Short mmCIF file of C-alpha atoms in Angstrom, two decimals:
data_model
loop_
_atom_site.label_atom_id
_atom_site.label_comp_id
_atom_site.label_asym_id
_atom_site.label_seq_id
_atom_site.Cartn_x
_atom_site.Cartn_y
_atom_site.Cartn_z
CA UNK A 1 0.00 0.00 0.00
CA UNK A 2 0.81 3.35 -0.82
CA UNK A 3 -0.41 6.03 1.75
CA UNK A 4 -0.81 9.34 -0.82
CA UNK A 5 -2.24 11.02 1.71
CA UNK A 6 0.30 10.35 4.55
CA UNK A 7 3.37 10.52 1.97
CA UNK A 8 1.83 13.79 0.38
CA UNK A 9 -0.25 15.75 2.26
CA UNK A 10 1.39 14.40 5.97
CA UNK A 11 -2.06 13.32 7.48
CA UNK A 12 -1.05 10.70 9.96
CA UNK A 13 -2.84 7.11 10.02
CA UNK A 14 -3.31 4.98 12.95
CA UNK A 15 -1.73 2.21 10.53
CA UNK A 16 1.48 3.67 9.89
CA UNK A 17 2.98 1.26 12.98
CA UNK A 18 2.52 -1.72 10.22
CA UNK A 19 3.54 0.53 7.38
CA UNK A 20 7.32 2.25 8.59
CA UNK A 21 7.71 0.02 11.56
CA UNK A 22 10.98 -2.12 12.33
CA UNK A 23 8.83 -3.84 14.76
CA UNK A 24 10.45 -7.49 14.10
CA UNK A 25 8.14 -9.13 15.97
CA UNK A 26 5.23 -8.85 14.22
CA UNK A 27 3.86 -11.67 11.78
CA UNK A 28 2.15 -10.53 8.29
CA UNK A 29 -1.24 -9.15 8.05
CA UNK A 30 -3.58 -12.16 7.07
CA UNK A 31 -6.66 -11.28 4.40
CA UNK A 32 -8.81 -14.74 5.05
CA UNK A 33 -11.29 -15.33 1.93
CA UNK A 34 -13.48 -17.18 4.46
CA UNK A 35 -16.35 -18.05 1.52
CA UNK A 36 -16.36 -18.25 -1.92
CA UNK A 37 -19.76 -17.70 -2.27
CA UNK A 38 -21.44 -14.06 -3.48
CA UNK A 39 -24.55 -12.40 -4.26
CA UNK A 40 -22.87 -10.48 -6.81
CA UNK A 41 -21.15 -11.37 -10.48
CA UNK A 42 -18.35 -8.49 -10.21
CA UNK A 43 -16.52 -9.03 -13.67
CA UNK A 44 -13.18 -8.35 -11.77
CA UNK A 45 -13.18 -10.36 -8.92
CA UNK A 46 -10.16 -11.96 -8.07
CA UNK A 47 -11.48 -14.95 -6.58
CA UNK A 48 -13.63 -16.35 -8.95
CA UNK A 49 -16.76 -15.84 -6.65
CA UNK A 50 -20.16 -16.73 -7.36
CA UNK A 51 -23.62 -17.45 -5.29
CA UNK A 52 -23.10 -21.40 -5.74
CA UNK A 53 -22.78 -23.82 -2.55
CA UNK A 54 -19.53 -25.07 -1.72
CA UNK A 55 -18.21 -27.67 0.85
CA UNK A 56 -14.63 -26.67 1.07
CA UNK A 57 -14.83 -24.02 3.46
CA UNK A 58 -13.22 -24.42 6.80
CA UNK A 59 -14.97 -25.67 9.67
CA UNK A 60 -15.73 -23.49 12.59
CA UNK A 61 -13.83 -25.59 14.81
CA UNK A 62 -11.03 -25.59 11.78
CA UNK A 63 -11.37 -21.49 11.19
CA UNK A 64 -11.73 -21.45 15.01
CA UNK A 65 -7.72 -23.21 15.06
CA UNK A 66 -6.71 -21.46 12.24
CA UNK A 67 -7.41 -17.86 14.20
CA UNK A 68 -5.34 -18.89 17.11
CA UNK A 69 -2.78 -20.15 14.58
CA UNK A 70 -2.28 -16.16 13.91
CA UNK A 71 -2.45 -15.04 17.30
CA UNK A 72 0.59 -17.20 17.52
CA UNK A 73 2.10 -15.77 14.57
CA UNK A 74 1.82 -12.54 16.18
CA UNK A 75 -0.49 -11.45 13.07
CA UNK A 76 -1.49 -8.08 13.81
CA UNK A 77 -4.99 -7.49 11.81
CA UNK A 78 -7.04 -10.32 9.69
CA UNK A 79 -8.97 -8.98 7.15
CA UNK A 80 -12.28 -11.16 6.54
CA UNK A 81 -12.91 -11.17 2.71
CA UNK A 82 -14.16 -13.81 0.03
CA UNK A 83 -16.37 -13.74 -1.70
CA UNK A 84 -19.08 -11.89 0.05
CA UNK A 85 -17.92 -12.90 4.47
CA UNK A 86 -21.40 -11.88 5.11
CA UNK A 87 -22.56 -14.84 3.59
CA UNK A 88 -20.74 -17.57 6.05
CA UNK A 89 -23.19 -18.15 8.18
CA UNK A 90 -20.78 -18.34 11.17
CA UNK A 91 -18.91 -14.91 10.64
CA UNK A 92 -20.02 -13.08 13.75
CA UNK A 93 -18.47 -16.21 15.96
CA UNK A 94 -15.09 -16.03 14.02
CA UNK A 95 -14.98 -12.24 13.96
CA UNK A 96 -16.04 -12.27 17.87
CA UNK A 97 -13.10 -15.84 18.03
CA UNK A 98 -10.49 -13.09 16.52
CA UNK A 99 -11.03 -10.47 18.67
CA UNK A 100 -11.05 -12.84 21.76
CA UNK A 101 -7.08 -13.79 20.53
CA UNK A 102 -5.86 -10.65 20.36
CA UNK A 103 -6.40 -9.79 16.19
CA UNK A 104 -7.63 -6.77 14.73
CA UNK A 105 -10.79 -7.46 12.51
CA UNK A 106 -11.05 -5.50 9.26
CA UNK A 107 -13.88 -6.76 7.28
CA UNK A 108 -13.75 -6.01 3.06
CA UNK A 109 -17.46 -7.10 1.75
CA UNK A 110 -19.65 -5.63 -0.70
CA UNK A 111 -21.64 -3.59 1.79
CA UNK A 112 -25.25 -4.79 -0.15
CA UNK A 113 -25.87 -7.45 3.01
CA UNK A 114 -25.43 -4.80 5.87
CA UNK A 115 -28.77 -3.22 7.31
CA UNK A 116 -29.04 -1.83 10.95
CA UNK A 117 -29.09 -5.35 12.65
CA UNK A 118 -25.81 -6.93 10.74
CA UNK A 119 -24.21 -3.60 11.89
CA UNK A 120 -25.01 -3.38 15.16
CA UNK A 121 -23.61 -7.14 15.29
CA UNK A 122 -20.54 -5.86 13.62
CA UNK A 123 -20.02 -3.59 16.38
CA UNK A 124 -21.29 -5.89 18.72
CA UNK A 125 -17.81 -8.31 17.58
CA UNK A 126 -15.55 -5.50 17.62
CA UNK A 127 -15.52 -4.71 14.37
CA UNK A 128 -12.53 -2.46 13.59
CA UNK A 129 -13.35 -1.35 9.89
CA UNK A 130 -15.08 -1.89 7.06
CA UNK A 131 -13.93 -1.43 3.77
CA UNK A 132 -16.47 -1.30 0.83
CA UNK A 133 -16.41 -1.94 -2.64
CA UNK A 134 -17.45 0.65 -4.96
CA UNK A 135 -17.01 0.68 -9.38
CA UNK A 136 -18.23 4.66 -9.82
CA UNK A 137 -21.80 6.24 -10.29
CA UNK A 138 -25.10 4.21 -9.91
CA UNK A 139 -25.44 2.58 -13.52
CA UNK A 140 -21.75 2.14 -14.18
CA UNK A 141 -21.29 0.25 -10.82
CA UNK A 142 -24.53 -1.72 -10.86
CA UNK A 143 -23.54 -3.25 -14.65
CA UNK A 144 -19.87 -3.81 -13.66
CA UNK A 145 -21.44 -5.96 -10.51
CA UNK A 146 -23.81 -7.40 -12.77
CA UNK A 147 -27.39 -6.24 -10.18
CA UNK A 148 -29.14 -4.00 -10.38
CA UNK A 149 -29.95 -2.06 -7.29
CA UNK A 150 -26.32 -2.95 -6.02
CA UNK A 151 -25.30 0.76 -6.07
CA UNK A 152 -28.09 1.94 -3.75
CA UNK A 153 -27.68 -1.15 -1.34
CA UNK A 154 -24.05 -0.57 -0.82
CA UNK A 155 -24.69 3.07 0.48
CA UNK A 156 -27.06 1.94 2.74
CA UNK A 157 -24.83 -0.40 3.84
CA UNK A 158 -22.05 2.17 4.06
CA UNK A 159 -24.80 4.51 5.91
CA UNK A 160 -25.29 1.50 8.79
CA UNK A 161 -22.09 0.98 9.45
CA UNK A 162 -21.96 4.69 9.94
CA UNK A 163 -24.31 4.96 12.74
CA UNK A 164 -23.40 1.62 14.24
CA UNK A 165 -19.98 3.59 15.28
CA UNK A 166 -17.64 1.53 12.54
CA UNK A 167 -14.84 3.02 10.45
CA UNK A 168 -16.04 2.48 7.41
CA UNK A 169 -13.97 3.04 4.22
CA UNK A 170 -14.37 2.80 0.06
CA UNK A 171 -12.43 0.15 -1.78
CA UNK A 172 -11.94 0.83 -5.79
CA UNK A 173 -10.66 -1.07 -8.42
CA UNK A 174 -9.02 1.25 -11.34
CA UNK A 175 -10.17 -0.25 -15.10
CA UNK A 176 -10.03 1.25 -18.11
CA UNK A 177 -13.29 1.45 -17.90
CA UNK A 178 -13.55 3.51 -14.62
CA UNK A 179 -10.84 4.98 -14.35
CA UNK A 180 -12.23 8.51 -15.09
CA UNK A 181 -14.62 8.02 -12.12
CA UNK A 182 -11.92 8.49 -9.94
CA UNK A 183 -13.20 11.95 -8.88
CA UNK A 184 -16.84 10.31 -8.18
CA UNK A 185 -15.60 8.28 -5.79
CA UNK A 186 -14.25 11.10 -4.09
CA UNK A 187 -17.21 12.74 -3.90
CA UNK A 188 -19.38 10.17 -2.97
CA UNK A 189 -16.82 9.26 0.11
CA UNK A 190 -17.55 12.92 0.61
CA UNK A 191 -21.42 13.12 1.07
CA UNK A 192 -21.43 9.50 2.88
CA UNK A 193 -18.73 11.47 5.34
CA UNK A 194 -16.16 8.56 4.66
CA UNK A 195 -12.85 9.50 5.17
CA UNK A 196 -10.54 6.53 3.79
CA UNK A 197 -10.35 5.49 0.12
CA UNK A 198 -8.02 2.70 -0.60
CA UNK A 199 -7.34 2.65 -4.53
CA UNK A 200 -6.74 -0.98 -5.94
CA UNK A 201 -4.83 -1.78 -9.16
CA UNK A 202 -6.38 -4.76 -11.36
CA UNK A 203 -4.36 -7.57 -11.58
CA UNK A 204 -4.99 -10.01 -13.65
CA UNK A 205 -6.22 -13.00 -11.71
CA UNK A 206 -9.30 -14.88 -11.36
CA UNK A 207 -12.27 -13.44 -13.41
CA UNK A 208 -10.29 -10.57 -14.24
CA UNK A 209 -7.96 -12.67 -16.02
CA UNK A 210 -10.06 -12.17 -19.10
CA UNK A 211 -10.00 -8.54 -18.95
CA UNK A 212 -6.31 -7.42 -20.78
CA UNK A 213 -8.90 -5.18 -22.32
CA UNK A 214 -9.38 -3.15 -19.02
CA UNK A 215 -5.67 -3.10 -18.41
CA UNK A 216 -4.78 1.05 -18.50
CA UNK A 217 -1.53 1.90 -20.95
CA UNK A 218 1.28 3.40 -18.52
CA UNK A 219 0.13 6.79 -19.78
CA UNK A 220 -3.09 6.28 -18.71
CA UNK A 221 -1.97 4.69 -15.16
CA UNK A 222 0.03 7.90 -14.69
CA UNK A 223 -2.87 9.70 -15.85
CA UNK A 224 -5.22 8.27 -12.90
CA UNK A 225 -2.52 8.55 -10.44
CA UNK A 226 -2.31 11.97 -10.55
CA UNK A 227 -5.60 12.31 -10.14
CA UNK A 228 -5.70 10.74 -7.04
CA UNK A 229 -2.65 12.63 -5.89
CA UNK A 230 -4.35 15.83 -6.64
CA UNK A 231 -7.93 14.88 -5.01
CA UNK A 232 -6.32 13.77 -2.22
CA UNK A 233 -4.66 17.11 -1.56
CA UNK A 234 -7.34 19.12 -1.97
CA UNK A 235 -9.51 17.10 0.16
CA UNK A 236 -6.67 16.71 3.02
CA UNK A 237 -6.81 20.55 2.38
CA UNK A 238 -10.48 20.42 3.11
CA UNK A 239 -10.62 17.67 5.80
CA UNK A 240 -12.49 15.41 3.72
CA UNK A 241 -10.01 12.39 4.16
CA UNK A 242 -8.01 10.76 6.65
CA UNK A 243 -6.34 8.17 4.41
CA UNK A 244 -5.88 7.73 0.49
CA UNK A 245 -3.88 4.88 -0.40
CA UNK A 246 -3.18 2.94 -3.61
CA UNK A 247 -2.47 -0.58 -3.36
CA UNK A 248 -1.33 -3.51 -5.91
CA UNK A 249 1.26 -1.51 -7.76
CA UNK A 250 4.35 0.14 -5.76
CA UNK A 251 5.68 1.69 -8.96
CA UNK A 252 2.79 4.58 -7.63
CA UNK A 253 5.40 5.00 -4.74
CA UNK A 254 8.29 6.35 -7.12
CA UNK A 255 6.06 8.08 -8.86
CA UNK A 256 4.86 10.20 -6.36
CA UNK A 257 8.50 10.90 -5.03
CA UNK A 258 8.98 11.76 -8.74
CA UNK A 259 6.03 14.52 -8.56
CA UNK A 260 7.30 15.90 -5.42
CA UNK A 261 10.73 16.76 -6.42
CA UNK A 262 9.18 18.26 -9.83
CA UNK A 263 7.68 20.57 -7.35
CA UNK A 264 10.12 21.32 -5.00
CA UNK A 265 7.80 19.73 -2.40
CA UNK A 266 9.25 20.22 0.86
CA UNK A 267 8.05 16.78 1.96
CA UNK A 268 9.68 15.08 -0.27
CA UNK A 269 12.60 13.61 1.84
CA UNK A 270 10.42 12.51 4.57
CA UNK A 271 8.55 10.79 1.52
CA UNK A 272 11.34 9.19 0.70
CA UNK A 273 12.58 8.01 3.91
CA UNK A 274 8.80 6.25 4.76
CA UNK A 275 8.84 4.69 1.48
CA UNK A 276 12.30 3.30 2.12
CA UNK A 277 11.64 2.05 5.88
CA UNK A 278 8.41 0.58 4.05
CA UNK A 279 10.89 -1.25 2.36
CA UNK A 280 8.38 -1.51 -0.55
CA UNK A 281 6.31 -4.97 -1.96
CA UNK A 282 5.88 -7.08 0.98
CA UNK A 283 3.86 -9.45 -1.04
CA UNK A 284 5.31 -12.82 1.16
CA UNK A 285 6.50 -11.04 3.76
CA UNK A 286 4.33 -8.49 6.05
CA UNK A 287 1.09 -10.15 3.68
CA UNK A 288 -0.53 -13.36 3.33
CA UNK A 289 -3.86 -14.97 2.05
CA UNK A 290 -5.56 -18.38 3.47
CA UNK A 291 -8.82 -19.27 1.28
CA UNK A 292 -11.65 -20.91 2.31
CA UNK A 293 -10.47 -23.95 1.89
CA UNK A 294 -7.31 -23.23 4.39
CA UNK A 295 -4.75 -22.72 1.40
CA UNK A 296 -1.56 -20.29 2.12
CA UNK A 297 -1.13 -18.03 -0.82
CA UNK A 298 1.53 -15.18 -1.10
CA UNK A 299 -0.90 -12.47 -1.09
CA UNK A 300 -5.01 -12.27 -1.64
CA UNK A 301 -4.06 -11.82 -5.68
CA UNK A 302 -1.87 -15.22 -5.91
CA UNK A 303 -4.72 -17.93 -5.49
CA UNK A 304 -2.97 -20.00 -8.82
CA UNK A 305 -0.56 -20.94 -6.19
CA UNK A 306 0.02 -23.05 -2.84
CA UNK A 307 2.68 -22.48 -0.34
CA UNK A 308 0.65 -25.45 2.41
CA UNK A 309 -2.62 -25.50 3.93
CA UNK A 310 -3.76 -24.97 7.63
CA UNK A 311 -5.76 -28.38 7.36
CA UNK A 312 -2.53 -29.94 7.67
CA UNK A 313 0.70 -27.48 8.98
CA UNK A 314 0.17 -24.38 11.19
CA UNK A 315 0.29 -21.53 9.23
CA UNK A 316 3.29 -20.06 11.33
CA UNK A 317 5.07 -23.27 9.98
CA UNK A 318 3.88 -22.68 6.78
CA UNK A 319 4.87 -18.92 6.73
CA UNK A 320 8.16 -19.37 7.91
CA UNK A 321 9.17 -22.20 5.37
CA UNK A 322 12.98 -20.91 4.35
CA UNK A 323 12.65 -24.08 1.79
CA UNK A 324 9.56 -22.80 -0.27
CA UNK A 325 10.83 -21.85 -3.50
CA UNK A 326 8.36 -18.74 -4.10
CA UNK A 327 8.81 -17.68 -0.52
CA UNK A 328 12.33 -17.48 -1.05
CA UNK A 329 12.20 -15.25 -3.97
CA UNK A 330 10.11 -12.75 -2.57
CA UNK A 331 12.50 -12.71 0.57
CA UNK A 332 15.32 -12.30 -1.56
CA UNK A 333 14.35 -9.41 -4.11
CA UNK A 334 17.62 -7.91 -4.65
CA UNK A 335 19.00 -11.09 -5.76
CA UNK A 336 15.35 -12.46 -7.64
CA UNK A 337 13.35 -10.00 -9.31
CA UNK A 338 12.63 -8.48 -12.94
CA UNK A 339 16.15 -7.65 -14.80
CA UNK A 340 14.58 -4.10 -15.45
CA UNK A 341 13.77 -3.59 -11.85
CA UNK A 342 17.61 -4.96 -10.71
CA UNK A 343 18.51 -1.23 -13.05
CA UNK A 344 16.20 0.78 -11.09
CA UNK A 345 17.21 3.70 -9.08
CA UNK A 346 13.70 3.47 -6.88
CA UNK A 347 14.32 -0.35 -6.28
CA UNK A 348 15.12 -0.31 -2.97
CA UNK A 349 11.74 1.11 -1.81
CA UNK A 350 9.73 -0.19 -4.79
CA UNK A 351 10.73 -4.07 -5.10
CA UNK A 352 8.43 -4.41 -8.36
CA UNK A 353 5.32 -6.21 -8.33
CA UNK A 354 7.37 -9.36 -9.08
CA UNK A 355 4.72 -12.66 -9.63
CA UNK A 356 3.58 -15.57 -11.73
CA UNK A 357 -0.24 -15.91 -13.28
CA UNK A 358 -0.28 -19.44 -13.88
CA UNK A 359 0.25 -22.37 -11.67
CA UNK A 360 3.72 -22.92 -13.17
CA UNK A 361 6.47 -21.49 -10.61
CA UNK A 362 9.34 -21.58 -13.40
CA UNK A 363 11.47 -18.79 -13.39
CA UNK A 364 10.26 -18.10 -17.26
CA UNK A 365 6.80 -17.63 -15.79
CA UNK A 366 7.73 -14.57 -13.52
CA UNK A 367 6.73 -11.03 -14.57
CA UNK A 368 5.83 -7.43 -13.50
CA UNK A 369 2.21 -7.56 -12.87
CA UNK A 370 0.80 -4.80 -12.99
CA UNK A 371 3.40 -3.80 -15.35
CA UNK A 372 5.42 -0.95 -14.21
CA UNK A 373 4.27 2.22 -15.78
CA UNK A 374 8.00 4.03 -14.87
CA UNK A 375 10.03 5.26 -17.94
CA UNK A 376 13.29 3.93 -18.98
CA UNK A 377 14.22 7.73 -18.37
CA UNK A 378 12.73 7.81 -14.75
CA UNK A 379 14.29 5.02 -13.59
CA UNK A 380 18.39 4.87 -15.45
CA UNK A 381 20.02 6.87 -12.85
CA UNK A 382 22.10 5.00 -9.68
CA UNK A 383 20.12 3.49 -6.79
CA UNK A 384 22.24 5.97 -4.81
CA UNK A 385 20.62 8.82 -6.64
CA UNK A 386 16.68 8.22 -5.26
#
């Protein structure tokens, strides 16, 4: 994640600990796709997800294990995802189990499932924050999710969380398609007084494997970025937002530093110096993914590949595997990652966005996804030079 409000504007966040933190001791933040199942058809959704009945979800007593697994591995925050969470029927006892060991619960859903009871139960279970999904305006979104009436069911949703006392938060994909509803989203965080916006690059996994045709050119990536760099400012400037951040691509991270020096910004070297205590991707690292079905991926965007499953090792085990071949590439960046980024002057608090698509770990299979959208002019000079 990259915090454009934080890095640009200096807002502080009450996650920079996890962010710029040397804290050692701390195991990766844990996204848990609890359910497959969903009562949408988003035509980006990573997983795959659809409203059809499946029996490879955990257990309670399994997810139950699994939760005090991460409370071992000293994982600071599990985010319950899918799929649509709402839609495990036991959610409220394994957000309530997570908060009894010691996690902080984020919850990413679709918002259409929350009315004033579900809230109040989210608060009930210590809810920390909810992050919903939103496409753009009503008729864009509700096509893009494939139901109609999606739109208006998420804002009620967002509007329940609200008054149940829950930090609540928008979650947007960029497309080529809605990319230029950027500065809707904005505004409609505005009028629902939401004050975090996290920004999500497609990558091109599950269902949105089939959409190269929503991919942005770099110019066009560079284009939205800005955007988002300018609305954040003048909303900081406004108090509109607490927190703006991009996530899936860290080439947004140089970028930004590349912006501020263009205008003499006079936060630019404390910029720098978060990005590079960041330490940049952390995909492997400070993030992991379990599935329903108690697979350990690399991150929530990496289902085409298994590193063990819960069912069988504890995930701690699993996680700290010096052995497993993909774990030890993403430990080891400066020795295994895209020739181009091994040039780069911004490597060092970039690390590329260094994966495979298919199942096929072979070194021929790794890439750049998303592709960096840097120039070969923007990134020639020394490492020494950033």
């Amino acid at each position: 994640m990259i915090n454009i409000s934080k890095l640009y504007s200096g807002l502080a966040s009450e996650s920079d600990y996890l962010r710029y933190s040397h804290e050692e001791s701390l195991g990766p933040v844990v996204v848990y796709n609890c359910t497959p199942r969903c009562n949408l058809k988003c035509v980006h959704c990573y997983s795959s997800s659809d409203s059809r009945p499946h029996d490879s979800e955990l257990t309670s007593a399994q997810a139950d294990k699994f939760l005090a697994d991460l409370a071992d591995a000293k994982c600071p925050v599990v985010l319950f995802s899918g799929g649509e969470p709402l839609l495990r029927s036991d959610i409220f006892d394994l957000l309530a189990e997570a908060k009894r060991q010691g996690l902080r619960t984020v919850l990413s859903t679709n918002g259409t499932l929350i009315d004033s009871h579900t809230a109040a139960r989210l608060a009930e279970v210590g809810l920390s924050y909810a992050g919903i999904s939103l496409d753009g305006p009503e008729q864009f979104h509700d096509n893009f999710r494939k139901t109609t009436g999606s739109f208006q069911a998420t804002l009620k949703g967002i509007e329940k969380c609200k008054k149940a006392g829950i930090k609540t938060g928008l979650r947007f994909t960029i497309t080529k398609a809605n990319a230029l509803h950027v500065p809707t989203i904005f505004d409609i965080a505005a009028s629902s007084g939401v004050t975090r916006i996290c920004f999500y690059h497609l990558i091109r996994t599950g269902r949105a494997k089939d959409l190269d045709a929503q991919t942005l050119s770099p110019q066009q990536t560079r284009q939205t970025i800005e955007t988002i760099i300018q609305k954040t400012a003048d909303f900081a400037r406004e108090s509109l937002v607490d927190e703006v951040l991009t996530v899936g691509n860290h080439a947004d991270g140089p970028f930004l530093l590349l912006r501020m020096l263009k205008e003499n910004h006079r936060g630019y070297e404390d910029a720098r110096n978060l990005l590079l205590a960041n330490g940049g991707n952390k995909t492997g690292q400070n993030i992991a993914c379990v599935t329903w079905d108690g697979a350990v991926h690399p991150d929530q965007f990496w289902l085409n590949y298994s590193l063990g499953n819960v069912k069988e090792k504890s995930f701690e085990n699993i996680w700290q595997d010096s052995a497993e071949p993909v774990l030890n590439k993403l430990r080891n960046k400066s020795t295994f990652a895209d020739p181009r980024c091994l040039t780069c002057r911004w490597f060092d608090l970039c690390k590329g966005n260094y994966r495979f698509l298919g199942p096929d770990p072979d070194p021929k299979s790794w890439l750049n996804e998303p592709p960096c959208y840097l120039t070969d002019q923007e990134i020639r000079n020394s490492r020494m030079e950033c």
